[in-house]
């Protein structure tokens, strides 16, 4: 677990965020590491809660998120700078997402329309300066073929740690899901160049059927 490239990159991001707060990274990554992903993740979150405030934990977890390809956001940023029209930018992003997700997930037009109607995926649903985005299932086709809620949750989640926990019928603090929320925070900060706040509204870790994130674009 600790030697994988994904884990190394993830821990590096966490370390940089913690160092930025002038805190000791070693309290989070002790030398007595273990290969049990569930054990490690639970103790990692315990270390965070012992040393940081809830707002700090969310900031740290957001910093560890995966990022949307920057090349796909550059044109949207330019469009926003030139027009200042968030509705236009969001609509353009939605159109781009529809085209990309259809090919990436091998979807039909009907499935793509369903995704957009539900607000699933990167674009989400825009209301004013707030966007609510619901994560799309990681394994889309298997998700809809699943027979149990446990199977659906597994095929829905994108996080390798959470998926491991689901296999073992374990759970973790909801603050962990701010890693996923950071994905959307990064998108809209890069598009608008403004400060963005995110809030986890729903999570399968809270027995919700989906994971939804509220993205608020703050005024200058």
mmCIF file with all atom_site columns, C-alpha atoms in Angstrom:
data_model
loop_
_atom_site.group_PDB
_atom_site.id
_atom_site.type_symbol
_atom_site.label_atom_id
_atom_site.label_alt_id
_atom_site.label_comp_id
_atom_site.label_asym_id
_atom_site.label_entity_id
_atom_site.label_seq_id
_atom_site.pdbx_PDB_ins_code
_atom_site.Cartn_x
_atom_site.Cartn_y
_atom_site.Cartn_z
_atom_site.occupancy
_atom_site.B_iso_or_equiv
_atom_site.pdbx_formal_charge
_atom_site.auth_seq_id
_atom_site.auth_comp_id
_atom_site.auth_asym_id
_atom_site.auth_atom_id
_atom_site.pdbx_PDB_model_num
ATOM 1   C CA . UNK A 1 1   ? 0.000   0.000  0.000   1.00 0.00 ? 1   UNK A CA 1
ATOM 2   C CA . UNK A 1 2   ? 2.592   2.550  1.092   1.00 0.00 ? 2   UNK A CA 1
ATOM 3   C CA . UNK A 1 3   ? 4.832   1.920  -1.925  1.00 0.00 ? 3   UNK A CA 1
ATOM 4   C CA . UNK A 1 4   ? 2.299   2.526  -4.677  1.00 0.00 ? 4   UNK A CA 1
ATOM 5   C CA . UNK A 1 5   ? 2.642   5.647  -6.799  1.00 0.00 ? 5   UNK A CA 1
ATOM 6   C CA . UNK A 1 6   ? -0.896  6.692  -5.933  1.00 0.00 ? 6   UNK A CA 1
ATOM 7   C CA . UNK A 1 7   ? -0.208  6.441  -2.209  1.00 0.00 ? 7   UNK A CA 1
ATOM 8   C CA . UNK A 1 8   ? 3.078   8.305  -2.500  1.00 0.00 ? 8   UNK A CA 1
ATOM 9   C CA . UNK A 1 9   ? 1.482   11.195 -4.380  1.00 0.00 ? 9   UNK A CA 1
ATOM 10  C CA . UNK A 1 10  ? -1.445  11.290 -1.962  1.00 0.00 ? 10  UNK A CA 1
ATOM 11  C CA . UNK A 1 11  ? 0.798   11.382 1.091   1.00 0.00 ? 11  UNK A CA 1
ATOM 12  C CA . UNK A 1 12  ? 3.005   14.045 -0.478  1.00 0.00 ? 12  UNK A CA 1
ATOM 13  C CA . UNK A 1 13  ? -0.036  16.294 -0.930  1.00 0.00 ? 13  UNK A CA 1
ATOM 14  C CA . UNK A 1 14  ? -1.105  15.723 2.676   1.00 0.00 ? 14  UNK A CA 1
ATOM 15  C CA . UNK A 1 15  ? 2.416   16.454 3.899   1.00 0.00 ? 15  UNK A CA 1
ATOM 16  C CA . UNK A 1 16  ? 2.609   19.744 2.011   1.00 0.00 ? 16  UNK A CA 1
ATOM 17  C CA . UNK A 1 17  ? -0.732  20.878 3.420   1.00 0.00 ? 17  UNK A CA 1
ATOM 18  C CA . UNK A 1 18  ? 0.276   19.978 6.975   1.00 0.00 ? 18  UNK A CA 1
ATOM 19  C CA . UNK A 1 19  ? 3.663   21.678 6.643   1.00 0.00 ? 19  UNK A CA 1
ATOM 20  C CA . UNK A 1 20  ? 1.842   24.773 5.413   1.00 0.00 ? 20  UNK A CA 1
ATOM 21  C CA . UNK A 1 21  ? 0.067   24.822 8.769   1.00 0.00 ? 21  UNK A CA 1
ATOM 22  C CA . UNK A 1 22  ? 3.421   24.431 10.537  1.00 0.00 ? 22  UNK A CA 1
ATOM 23  C CA . UNK A 1 23  ? 2.423   21.138 12.083  1.00 0.00 ? 23  UNK A CA 1
ATOM 24  C CA . UNK A 1 24  ? 4.426   17.925 12.487  1.00 0.00 ? 24  UNK A CA 1
ATOM 25  C CA . UNK A 1 25  ? 3.780   15.523 9.609   1.00 0.00 ? 25  UNK A CA 1
ATOM 26  C CA . UNK A 1 26  ? 5.220   12.588 11.552  1.00 0.00 ? 26  UNK A CA 1
ATOM 27  C CA . UNK A 1 27  ? 2.147   12.424 13.767  1.00 0.00 ? 27  UNK A CA 1
ATOM 28  C CA . UNK A 1 28  ? 0.199   11.361 10.685  1.00 0.00 ? 28  UNK A CA 1
ATOM 29  C CA . UNK A 1 29  ? 2.711   9.034  9.041   1.00 0.00 ? 29  UNK A CA 1
ATOM 30  C CA . UNK A 1 30  ? 4.423   7.075  11.842  1.00 0.00 ? 30  UNK A CA 1
ATOM 31  C CA . UNK A 1 31  ? 7.305   4.741  11.084  1.00 0.00 ? 31  UNK A CA 1
ATOM 32  C CA . UNK A 1 32  ? 5.235   1.823  12.372  1.00 0.00 ? 32  UNK A CA 1
ATOM 33  C CA . UNK A 1 33  ? 3.214   1.723  9.156   1.00 0.00 ? 33  UNK A CA 1
ATOM 34  C CA . UNK A 1 34  ? 1.077   -1.242 8.137   1.00 0.00 ? 34  UNK A CA 1
ATOM 35  C CA . UNK A 1 35  ? -0.165  -2.732 4.915   1.00 0.00 ? 35  UNK A CA 1
ATOM 36  C CA . UNK A 1 36  ? -3.762  -2.971 6.171   1.00 0.00 ? 36  UNK A CA 1
ATOM 37  C CA . UNK A 1 37  ? -5.434  -0.134 4.275   1.00 0.00 ? 37  UNK A CA 1
ATOM 38  C CA . UNK A 1 38  ? -8.458  0.020  6.571   1.00 0.00 ? 38  UNK A CA 1
ATOM 39  C CA . UNK A 1 39  ? -6.365  0.053  9.750   1.00 0.00 ? 39  UNK A CA 1
ATOM 40  C CA . UNK A 1 40  ? -4.058  2.727  8.346   1.00 0.00 ? 40  UNK A CA 1
ATOM 41  C CA . UNK A 1 41  ? -6.878  4.970  7.127   1.00 0.00 ? 41  UNK A CA 1
ATOM 42  C CA . UNK A 1 42  ? -8.762  4.888  10.416  1.00 0.00 ? 42  UNK A CA 1
ATOM 43  C CA . UNK A 1 43  ? -5.629  5.737  12.377  1.00 0.00 ? 43  UNK A CA 1
ATOM 44  C CA . UNK A 1 44  ? -4.735  8.460  9.915   1.00 0.00 ? 44  UNK A CA 1
ATOM 45  C CA . UNK A 1 45  ? -8.100  10.144 10.483  1.00 0.00 ? 45  UNK A CA 1
ATOM 46  C CA . UNK A 1 46  ? -7.728  9.745  14.241  1.00 0.00 ? 46  UNK A CA 1
ATOM 47  C CA . UNK A 1 47  ? -4.368  11.516 14.016  1.00 0.00 ? 47  UNK A CA 1
ATOM 48  C CA . UNK A 1 48  ? -5.962  14.363 12.092  1.00 0.00 ? 48  UNK A CA 1
ATOM 49  C CA . UNK A 1 49  ? -8.797  14.772 14.592  1.00 0.00 ? 49  UNK A CA 1
ATOM 50  C CA . UNK A 1 50  ? -6.352  14.766 17.507  1.00 0.00 ? 50  UNK A CA 1
ATOM 51  C CA . UNK A 1 51  ? -4.196  17.535 16.030  1.00 0.00 ? 51  UNK A CA 1
ATOM 52  C CA . UNK A 1 52  ? -6.382  19.738 13.831  1.00 0.00 ? 52  UNK A CA 1
ATOM 53  C CA . UNK A 1 53  ? -9.648  21.649 13.865  1.00 0.00 ? 53  UNK A CA 1
ATOM 54  C CA . UNK A 1 54  ? -12.529 20.506 11.611  1.00 0.00 ? 54  UNK A CA 1
ATOM 55  C CA . UNK A 1 55  ? -11.830 23.351 9.171   1.00 0.00 ? 55  UNK A CA 1
ATOM 56  C CA . UNK A 1 56  ? -8.139  22.443 9.049   1.00 0.00 ? 56  UNK A CA 1
ATOM 57  C CA . UNK A 1 57  ? -8.963  18.786 8.428   1.00 0.00 ? 57  UNK A CA 1
ATOM 58  C CA . UNK A 1 58  ? -11.202 19.716 5.516   1.00 0.00 ? 58  UNK A CA 1
ATOM 59  C CA . UNK A 1 59  ? -8.507  21.934 4.046   1.00 0.00 ? 59  UNK A CA 1
ATOM 60  C CA . UNK A 1 60  ? -5.920  19.167 4.378   1.00 0.00 ? 60  UNK A CA 1
ATOM 61  C CA . UNK A 1 61  ? -8.184  16.550 2.829   1.00 0.00 ? 61  UNK A CA 1
ATOM 62  C CA . UNK A 1 62  ? -9.195  18.845 -0.038  1.00 0.00 ? 62  UNK A CA 1
ATOM 63  C CA . UNK A 1 63  ? -5.526  19.352 -0.831  1.00 0.00 ? 63  UNK A CA 1
ATOM 64  C CA . UNK A 1 64  ? -5.075  15.601 -1.380  1.00 0.00 ? 64  UNK A CA 1
ATOM 65  C CA . UNK A 1 65  ? -7.734  15.297 -4.077  1.00 0.00 ? 65  UNK A CA 1
ATOM 66  C CA . UNK A 1 66  ? -7.259  14.067 -7.605  1.00 0.00 ? 66  UNK A CA 1
ATOM 67  C CA . UNK A 1 67  ? -7.375  16.844 -10.203 1.00 0.00 ? 67  UNK A CA 1
ATOM 68  C CA . UNK A 1 68  ? -9.357  17.331 -13.375 1.00 0.00 ? 68  UNK A CA 1
ATOM 69  C CA . UNK A 1 69  ? -7.021  17.607 -16.412 1.00 0.00 ? 69  UNK A CA 1
ATOM 70  C CA . UNK A 1 70  ? -5.806  21.212 -16.514 1.00 0.00 ? 70  UNK A CA 1
ATOM 71  C CA . UNK A 1 71  ? -5.854  21.306 -20.295 1.00 0.00 ? 71  UNK A CA 1
ATOM 72  C CA . UNK A 1 72  ? -9.606  20.761 -20.232 1.00 0.00 ? 72  UNK A CA 1
ATOM 73  C CA . UNK A 1 73  ? -10.071 23.729 -17.885 1.00 0.00 ? 73  UNK A CA 1
ATOM 74  C CA . UNK A 1 74  ? -7.820  26.289 -19.597 1.00 0.00 ? 74  UNK A CA 1
ATOM 75  C CA . UNK A 1 75  ? -10.374 27.250 -22.259 1.00 0.00 ? 75  UNK A CA 1
ATOM 76  C CA . UNK A 1 76  ? -13.091 27.508 -19.610 1.00 0.00 ? 76  UNK A CA 1
ATOM 77  C CA . UNK A 1 77  ? -10.903 29.831 -17.551 1.00 0.00 ? 77  UNK A CA 1
ATOM 78  C CA . UNK A 1 78  ? -10.278 32.011 -20.593 1.00 0.00 ? 78  UNK A CA 1
ATOM 79  C CA . UNK A 1 79  ? -14.003 32.080 -21.348 1.00 0.00 ? 79  UNK A CA 1
ATOM 80  C CA . UNK A 1 80  ? -14.760 33.153 -17.783 1.00 0.00 ? 80  UNK A CA 1
ATOM 81  C CA . UNK A 1 81  ? -12.074 35.853 -17.796 1.00 0.00 ? 81  UNK A CA 1
ATOM 82  C CA . UNK A 1 82  ? -13.390 37.247 -21.081 1.00 0.00 ? 82  UNK A CA 1
ATOM 83  C CA . UNK A 1 83  ? -17.103 37.120 -20.262 1.00 0.00 ? 83  UNK A CA 1
ATOM 84  C CA . UNK A 1 84  ? -17.530 36.838 -16.495 1.00 0.00 ? 84  UNK A CA 1
ATOM 85  C CA . UNK A 1 85  ? -20.611 34.775 -17.355 1.00 0.00 ? 85  UNK A CA 1
ATOM 86  C CA . UNK A 1 86  ? -20.764 31.824 -14.966 1.00 0.00 ? 86  UNK A CA 1
ATOM 87  C CA . UNK A 1 87  ? -23.887 30.399 -16.622 1.00 0.00 ? 87  UNK A CA 1
ATOM 88  C CA . UNK A 1 88  ? -22.189 30.351 -20.018 1.00 0.00 ? 88  UNK A CA 1
ATOM 89  C CA . UNK A 1 89  ? -19.051 28.762 -18.595 1.00 0.00 ? 89  UNK A CA 1
ATOM 90  C CA . UNK A 1 90  ? -21.055 26.137 -16.727 1.00 0.00 ? 90  UNK A CA 1
ATOM 91  C CA . UNK A 1 91  ? -23.097 25.294 -19.820 1.00 0.00 ? 91  UNK A CA 1
ATOM 92  C CA . UNK A 1 92  ? -19.906 24.941 -21.853 1.00 0.00 ? 92  UNK A CA 1
ATOM 93  C CA . UNK A 1 93  ? -18.359 22.737 -19.170 1.00 0.00 ? 93  UNK A CA 1
ATOM 94  C CA . UNK A 1 94  ? -21.496 20.599 -19.117 1.00 0.00 ? 94  UNK A CA 1
ATOM 95  C CA . UNK A 1 95  ? -21.373 20.159 -22.905 1.00 0.00 ? 95  UNK A CA 1
ATOM 96  C CA . UNK A 1 96  ? -17.699 19.201 -22.763 1.00 0.00 ? 96  UNK A CA 1
ATOM 97  C CA . UNK A 1 97  ? -18.378 16.761 -19.950 1.00 0.00 ? 97  UNK A CA 1
ATOM 98  C CA . UNK A 1 98  ? -21.230 15.106 -21.848 1.00 0.00 ? 98  UNK A CA 1
ATOM 99  C CA . UNK A 1 99  ? -18.997 14.491 -24.831 1.00 0.00 ? 99  UNK A CA 1
ATOM 100 C CA . UNK A 1 100 ? -16.073 13.215 -22.768 1.00 0.00 ? 100 UNK A CA 1
ATOM 101 C CA . UNK A 1 101 ? -18.047 10.982 -20.401 1.00 0.00 ? 101 UNK A CA 1
ATOM 102 C CA . UNK A 1 102 ? -19.959 9.323  -23.235 1.00 0.00 ? 102 UNK A CA 1
ATOM 103 C CA . UNK A 1 103 ? -16.722 8.092  -24.762 1.00 0.00 ? 103 UNK A CA 1
ATOM 104 C CA . UNK A 1 104 ? -14.902 7.415  -21.485 1.00 0.00 ? 104 UNK A CA 1
ATOM 105 C CA . UNK A 1 105 ? -17.699 5.314  -19.943 1.00 0.00 ? 105 UNK A CA 1
ATOM 106 C CA . UNK A 1 106 ? -19.058 3.935  -23.228 1.00 0.00 ? 106 UNK A CA 1
ATOM 107 C CA . UNK A 1 107 ? -22.526 5.374  -22.616 1.00 0.00 ? 107 UNK A CA 1
ATOM 108 C CA . UNK A 1 108 ? -25.619 5.798  -24.743 1.00 0.00 ? 108 UNK A CA 1
ATOM 109 C CA . UNK A 1 109 ? -27.182 9.214  -25.380 1.00 0.00 ? 109 UNK A CA 1
ATOM 110 C CA . UNK A 1 110 ? -30.003 8.263  -23.003 1.00 0.00 ? 110 UNK A CA 1
ATOM 111 C CA . UNK A 1 111 ? -27.548 7.416  -20.231 1.00 0.00 ? 111 UNK A CA 1
ATOM 112 C CA . UNK A 1 112 ? -25.691 10.695 -20.728 1.00 0.00 ? 112 UNK A CA 1
ATOM 113 C CA . UNK A 1 113 ? -28.956 12.652 -20.563 1.00 0.00 ? 113 UNK A CA 1
ATOM 114 C CA . UNK A 1 114 ? -29.859 10.839 -17.339 1.00 0.00 ? 114 UNK A CA 1
ATOM 115 C CA . UNK A 1 115 ? -26.497 11.756 -15.819 1.00 0.00 ? 115 UNK A CA 1
ATOM 116 C CA . UNK A 1 116 ? -26.928 15.443 -16.635 1.00 0.00 ? 116 UNK A CA 1
ATOM 117 C CA . UNK A 1 117 ? -30.523 15.483 -15.372 1.00 0.00 ? 117 UNK A CA 1
ATOM 118 C CA . UNK A 1 118 ? -29.400 14.027 -12.038 1.00 0.00 ? 118 UNK A CA 1
ATOM 119 C CA . UNK A 1 119 ? -26.535 16.507 -11.749 1.00 0.00 ? 119 UNK A CA 1
ATOM 120 C CA . UNK A 1 120 ? -24.026 13.677 -11.752 1.00 0.00 ? 120 UNK A CA 1
ATOM 121 C CA . UNK A 1 121 ? -20.443 14.276 -12.798 1.00 0.00 ? 121 UNK A CA 1
ATOM 122 C CA . UNK A 1 122 ? -18.014 17.164 -12.887 1.00 0.00 ? 122 UNK A CA 1
ATOM 123 C CA . UNK A 1 123 ? -20.375 19.926 -14.067 1.00 0.00 ? 123 UNK A CA 1
ATOM 124 C CA . UNK A 1 124 ? -23.209 19.469 -11.568 1.00 0.00 ? 124 UNK A CA 1
ATOM 125 C CA . UNK A 1 125 ? -26.216 21.798 -11.341 1.00 0.00 ? 125 UNK A CA 1
ATOM 126 C CA . UNK A 1 126 ? -25.720 25.565 -11.126 1.00 0.00 ? 126 UNK A CA 1
ATOM 127 C CA . UNK A 1 127 ? -27.917 27.850 -9.022  1.00 0.00 ? 127 UNK A CA 1
ATOM 128 C CA . UNK A 1 128 ? -26.625 31.393 -8.646  1.00 0.00 ? 128 UNK A CA 1
ATOM 129 C CA . UNK A 1 129 ? -22.991 31.161 -7.544  1.00 0.00 ? 129 UNK A CA 1
ATOM 130 C CA . UNK A 1 130 ? -23.466 27.683 -6.108  1.00 0.00 ? 130 UNK A CA 1
ATOM 131 C CA . UNK A 1 131 ? -23.080 24.334 -7.832  1.00 0.00 ? 131 UNK A CA 1
ATOM 132 C CA . UNK A 1 132 ? -24.243 20.999 -6.469  1.00 0.00 ? 132 UNK A CA 1
ATOM 133 C CA . UNK A 1 133 ? -22.366 18.120 -8.052  1.00 0.00 ? 133 UNK A CA 1
ATOM 134 C CA . UNK A 1 134 ? -23.113 14.457 -7.454  1.00 0.00 ? 134 UNK A CA 1
ATOM 135 C CA . UNK A 1 135 ? -20.369 11.978 -8.172  1.00 0.00 ? 135 UNK A CA 1
ATOM 136 C CA . UNK A 1 136 ? -20.913 9.610  -11.071 1.00 0.00 ? 136 UNK A CA 1
ATOM 137 C CA . UNK A 1 137 ? -20.443 5.893  -10.327 1.00 0.00 ? 137 UNK A CA 1
ATOM 138 C CA . UNK A 1 138 ? -16.844 4.826  -10.877 1.00 0.00 ? 138 UNK A CA 1
ATOM 139 C CA . UNK A 1 139 ? -17.930 1.589  -12.560 1.00 0.00 ? 139 UNK A CA 1
ATOM 140 C CA . UNK A 1 140 ? -21.059 2.878  -14.241 1.00 0.00 ? 140 UNK A CA 1
ATOM 141 C CA . UNK A 1 141 ? -22.388 -0.270 -15.891 1.00 0.00 ? 141 UNK A CA 1
ATOM 142 C CA . UNK A 1 142 ? -21.606 -2.572 -12.964 1.00 0.00 ? 142 UNK A CA 1
ATOM 143 C CA . UNK A 1 143 ? -23.308 -0.086 -10.629 1.00 0.00 ? 143 UNK A CA 1
ATOM 144 C CA . UNK A 1 144 ? -26.614 -0.451 -12.462 1.00 0.00 ? 144 UNK A CA 1
ATOM 145 C CA . UNK A 1 145 ? -26.224 -4.215 -12.700 1.00 0.00 ? 145 UNK A CA 1
ATOM 146 C CA . UNK A 1 146 ? -25.601 -4.585 -8.949  1.00 0.00 ? 146 UNK A CA 1
ATOM 147 C CA . UNK A 1 147 ? -28.195 -6.514 -6.957  1.00 0.00 ? 147 UNK A CA 1
ATOM 148 C CA . UNK A 1 148 ? -27.455 -5.222 -3.447  1.00 0.00 ? 148 UNK A CA 1
ATOM 149 C CA . UNK A 1 149 ? -26.784 -1.837 -1.866  1.00 0.00 ? 149 UNK A CA 1
ATOM 150 C CA . UNK A 1 150 ? -23.358 -3.103 -0.776  1.00 0.00 ? 150 UNK A CA 1
ATOM 151 C CA . UNK A 1 151 ? -22.429 -3.899 -4.363  1.00 0.00 ? 151 UNK A CA 1
ATOM 152 C CA . UNK A 1 152 ? -23.785 -0.573 -5.602  1.00 0.00 ? 152 UNK A CA 1
ATOM 153 C CA . UNK A 1 153 ? -21.761 1.340  -3.014  1.00 0.00 ? 153 UNK A CA 1
ATOM 154 C CA . UNK A 1 154 ? -18.610 -0.501 -4.030  1.00 0.00 ? 154 UNK A CA 1
ATOM 155 C CA . UNK A 1 155 ? -19.080 0.173  -7.737  1.00 0.00 ? 155 UNK A CA 1
ATOM 156 C CA . UNK A 1 156 ? -20.107 3.767  -7.001  1.00 0.00 ? 156 UNK A CA 1
ATOM 157 C CA . UNK A 1 157 ? -17.112 4.926  -4.960  1.00 0.00 ? 157 UNK A CA 1
ATOM 158 C CA . UNK A 1 158 ? -13.929 6.241  -6.605  1.00 0.00 ? 158 UNK A CA 1
ATOM 159 C CA . UNK A 1 159 ? -11.660 6.061  -3.555  1.00 0.00 ? 159 UNK A CA 1
ATOM 160 C CA . UNK A 1 160 ? -9.472  2.930  -3.217  1.00 0.00 ? 160 UNK A CA 1
ATOM 161 C CA . UNK A 1 161 ? -9.461  3.197  0.593   1.00 0.00 ? 161 UNK A CA 1
ATOM 162 C CA . UNK A 1 162 ? -13.226 3.491  0.890   1.00 0.00 ? 162 UNK A CA 1
ATOM 163 C CA . UNK A 1 163 ? -13.722 0.634  -1.563  1.00 0.00 ? 163 UNK A CA 1
ATOM 164 C CA . UNK A 1 164 ? -11.469 -1.518 0.618   1.00 0.00 ? 164 UNK A CA 1
ATOM 165 C CA . UNK A 1 165 ? -13.527 -0.559 3.664   1.00 0.00 ? 165 UNK A CA 1
ATOM 166 C CA . UNK A 1 166 ? -16.765 -1.408 1.913   1.00 0.00 ? 166 UNK A CA 1
ATOM 167 C CA . UNK A 1 167 ? -15.449 -4.896 1.183   1.00 0.00 ? 167 UNK A CA 1
ATOM 168 C CA . UNK A 1 168 ? -14.834 -5.333 4.915   1.00 0.00 ? 168 UNK A CA 1
ATOM 169 C CA . UNK A 1 169 ? -18.082 -3.677 6.019   1.00 0.00 ? 169 UNK A CA 1
ATOM 170 C CA . UNK A 1 170 ? -16.136 -0.846 7.655   1.00 0.00 ? 170 UNK A CA 1
ATOM 171 C CA . UNK A 1 171 ? -16.691 2.909  7.628   1.00 0.00 ? 171 UNK A CA 1
ATOM 172 C CA . UNK A 1 172 ? -14.698 6.081  8.242   1.00 0.00 ? 172 UNK A CA 1
ATOM 173 C CA . UNK A 1 173 ? -15.290 9.636  9.423   1.00 0.00 ? 173 UNK A CA 1
ATOM 174 C CA . UNK A 1 174 ? -17.195 11.753 6.891   1.00 0.00 ? 174 UNK A CA 1
ATOM 175 C CA . UNK A 1 175 ? -14.383 14.334 6.974   1.00 0.00 ? 175 UNK A CA 1
ATOM 176 C CA . UNK A 1 176 ? -12.361 11.902 4.888   1.00 0.00 ? 176 UNK A CA 1
ATOM 177 C CA . UNK A 1 177 ? -14.733 12.574 1.980   1.00 0.00 ? 177 UNK A CA 1
ATOM 178 C CA . UNK A 1 178 ? -13.394 16.121 1.677   1.00 0.00 ? 178 UNK A CA 1
ATOM 179 C CA . UNK A 1 179 ? -10.637 14.530 -0.370  1.00 0.00 ? 179 UNK A CA 1
ATOM 180 C CA . UNK A 1 180 ? -13.311 13.901 -3.012  1.00 0.00 ? 180 UNK A CA 1
ATOM 181 C CA . UNK A 1 181 ? -14.801 17.357 -2.461  1.00 0.00 ? 181 UNK A CA 1
ATOM 182 C CA . UNK A 1 182 ? -11.417 18.877 -3.223  1.00 0.00 ? 182 UNK A CA 1
ATOM 183 C CA . UNK A 1 183 ? -11.734 17.594 -6.783  1.00 0.00 ? 183 UNK A CA 1
ATOM 184 C CA . UNK A 1 184 ? -14.552 20.078 -7.390  1.00 0.00 ? 184 UNK A CA 1
ATOM 185 C CA . UNK A 1 185 ? -12.900 22.845 -5.391  1.00 0.00 ? 185 UNK A CA 1
ATOM 186 C CA . UNK A 1 186 ? -9.860  22.623 -7.640  1.00 0.00 ? 186 UNK A CA 1
ATOM 187 C CA . UNK A 1 187 ? -11.980 22.660 -10.814 1.00 0.00 ? 187 UNK A CA 1
ATOM 188 C CA . UNK A 1 188 ? -13.826 25.858 -10.013 1.00 0.00 ? 188 UNK A CA 1
ATOM 189 C CA . UNK A 1 189 ? -10.860 27.681 -8.520  1.00 0.00 ? 189 UNK A CA 1
ATOM 190 C CA . UNK A 1 190 ? -8.964  27.059 -11.751 1.00 0.00 ? 190 UNK A CA 1
ATOM 191 C CA . UNK A 1 191 ? -11.907 28.097 -13.915 1.00 0.00 ? 191 UNK A CA 1
ATOM 192 C CA . UNK A 1 192 ? -12.822 31.273 -12.028 1.00 0.00 ? 192 UNK A CA 1
ATOM 193 C CA . UNK A 1 193 ? -9.568  32.226 -10.319 1.00 0.00 ? 193 UNK A CA 1
ATOM 194 C CA . UNK A 1 194 ? -11.671 32.847 -7.200  1.00 0.00 ? 194 UNK A CA 1
ATOM 195 C CA . UNK A 1 195 ? -11.774 31.311 -3.755  1.00 0.00 ? 195 UNK A CA 1
ATOM 196 C CA . UNK A 1 196 ? -14.111 28.336 -3.607  1.00 0.00 ? 196 UNK A CA 1
ATOM 197 C CA . UNK A 1 197 ? -15.619 26.615 -0.587  1.00 0.00 ? 197 UNK A CA 1
ATOM 198 C CA . UNK A 1 198 ? -17.000 23.079 -0.624  1.00 0.00 ? 198 UNK A CA 1
ATOM 199 C CA . UNK A 1 199 ? -19.323 21.153 1.646   1.00 0.00 ? 199 UNK A CA 1
ATOM 200 C CA . UNK A 1 200 ? -20.109 17.438 1.629   1.00 0.00 ? 200 UNK A CA 1
ATOM 201 C CA . UNK A 1 201 ? -23.899 17.186 1.491   1.00 0.00 ? 201 UNK A CA 1
ATOM 202 C CA . UNK A 1 202 ? -24.258 13.438 1.012   1.00 0.00 ? 202 UNK A CA 1
ATOM 203 C CA . UNK A 1 203 ? -21.929 10.478 1.270   1.00 0.00 ? 203 UNK A CA 1
ATOM 204 C CA . UNK A 1 204 ? -22.278 6.725  1.102   1.00 0.00 ? 204 UNK A CA 1
ATOM 205 C CA . UNK A 1 205 ? -20.299 6.807  4.361   1.00 0.00 ? 205 UNK A CA 1
ATOM 206 C CA . UNK A 1 206 ? -23.427 8.390  5.873   1.00 0.00 ? 206 UNK A CA 1
ATOM 207 C CA . UNK A 1 207 ? -25.659 5.704  4.353   1.00 0.00 ? 207 UNK A CA 1
ATOM 208 C CA . UNK A 1 208 ? -26.681 7.995  1.489   1.00 0.00 ? 208 UNK A CA 1
ATOM 209 C CA . UNK A 1 209 ? -27.131 6.464  -1.948  1.00 0.00 ? 209 UNK A CA 1
ATOM 210 C CA . UNK A 1 210 ? -24.806 8.987  -3.598  1.00 0.00 ? 210 UNK A CA 1
ATOM 211 C CA . UNK A 1 211 ? -22.087 11.493 -2.749  1.00 0.00 ? 211 UNK A CA 1
ATOM 212 C CA . UNK A 1 212 ? -23.005 15.149 -3.350  1.00 0.00 ? 212 UNK A CA 1
ATOM 213 C CA . UNK A 1 213 ? -20.848 18.233 -2.969  1.00 0.00 ? 213 UNK A CA 1
ATOM 214 C CA . UNK A 1 214 ? -21.938 21.859 -2.645  1.00 0.00 ? 214 UNK A CA 1
ATOM 215 C CA . UNK A 1 215 ? -19.492 24.204 -4.378  1.00 0.00 ? 215 UNK A CA 1
ATOM 216 C CA . UNK A 1 216 ? -19.728 27.901 -3.489  1.00 0.00 ? 216 UNK A CA 1
ATOM 217 C CA . UNK A 1 217 ? -17.845 30.428 -5.606  1.00 0.00 ? 217 UNK A CA 1
ATOM 218 C CA . UNK A 1 218 ? -17.060 33.383 -3.374  1.00 0.00 ? 218 UNK A CA 1
ATOM 219 C CA . UNK A 1 219 ? -17.217 36.968 -4.534  1.00 0.00 ? 219 UNK A CA 1
ATOM 220 C CA . UNK A 1 220 ? -13.987 38.986 -4.591  1.00 0.00 ? 220 UNK A CA 1
#
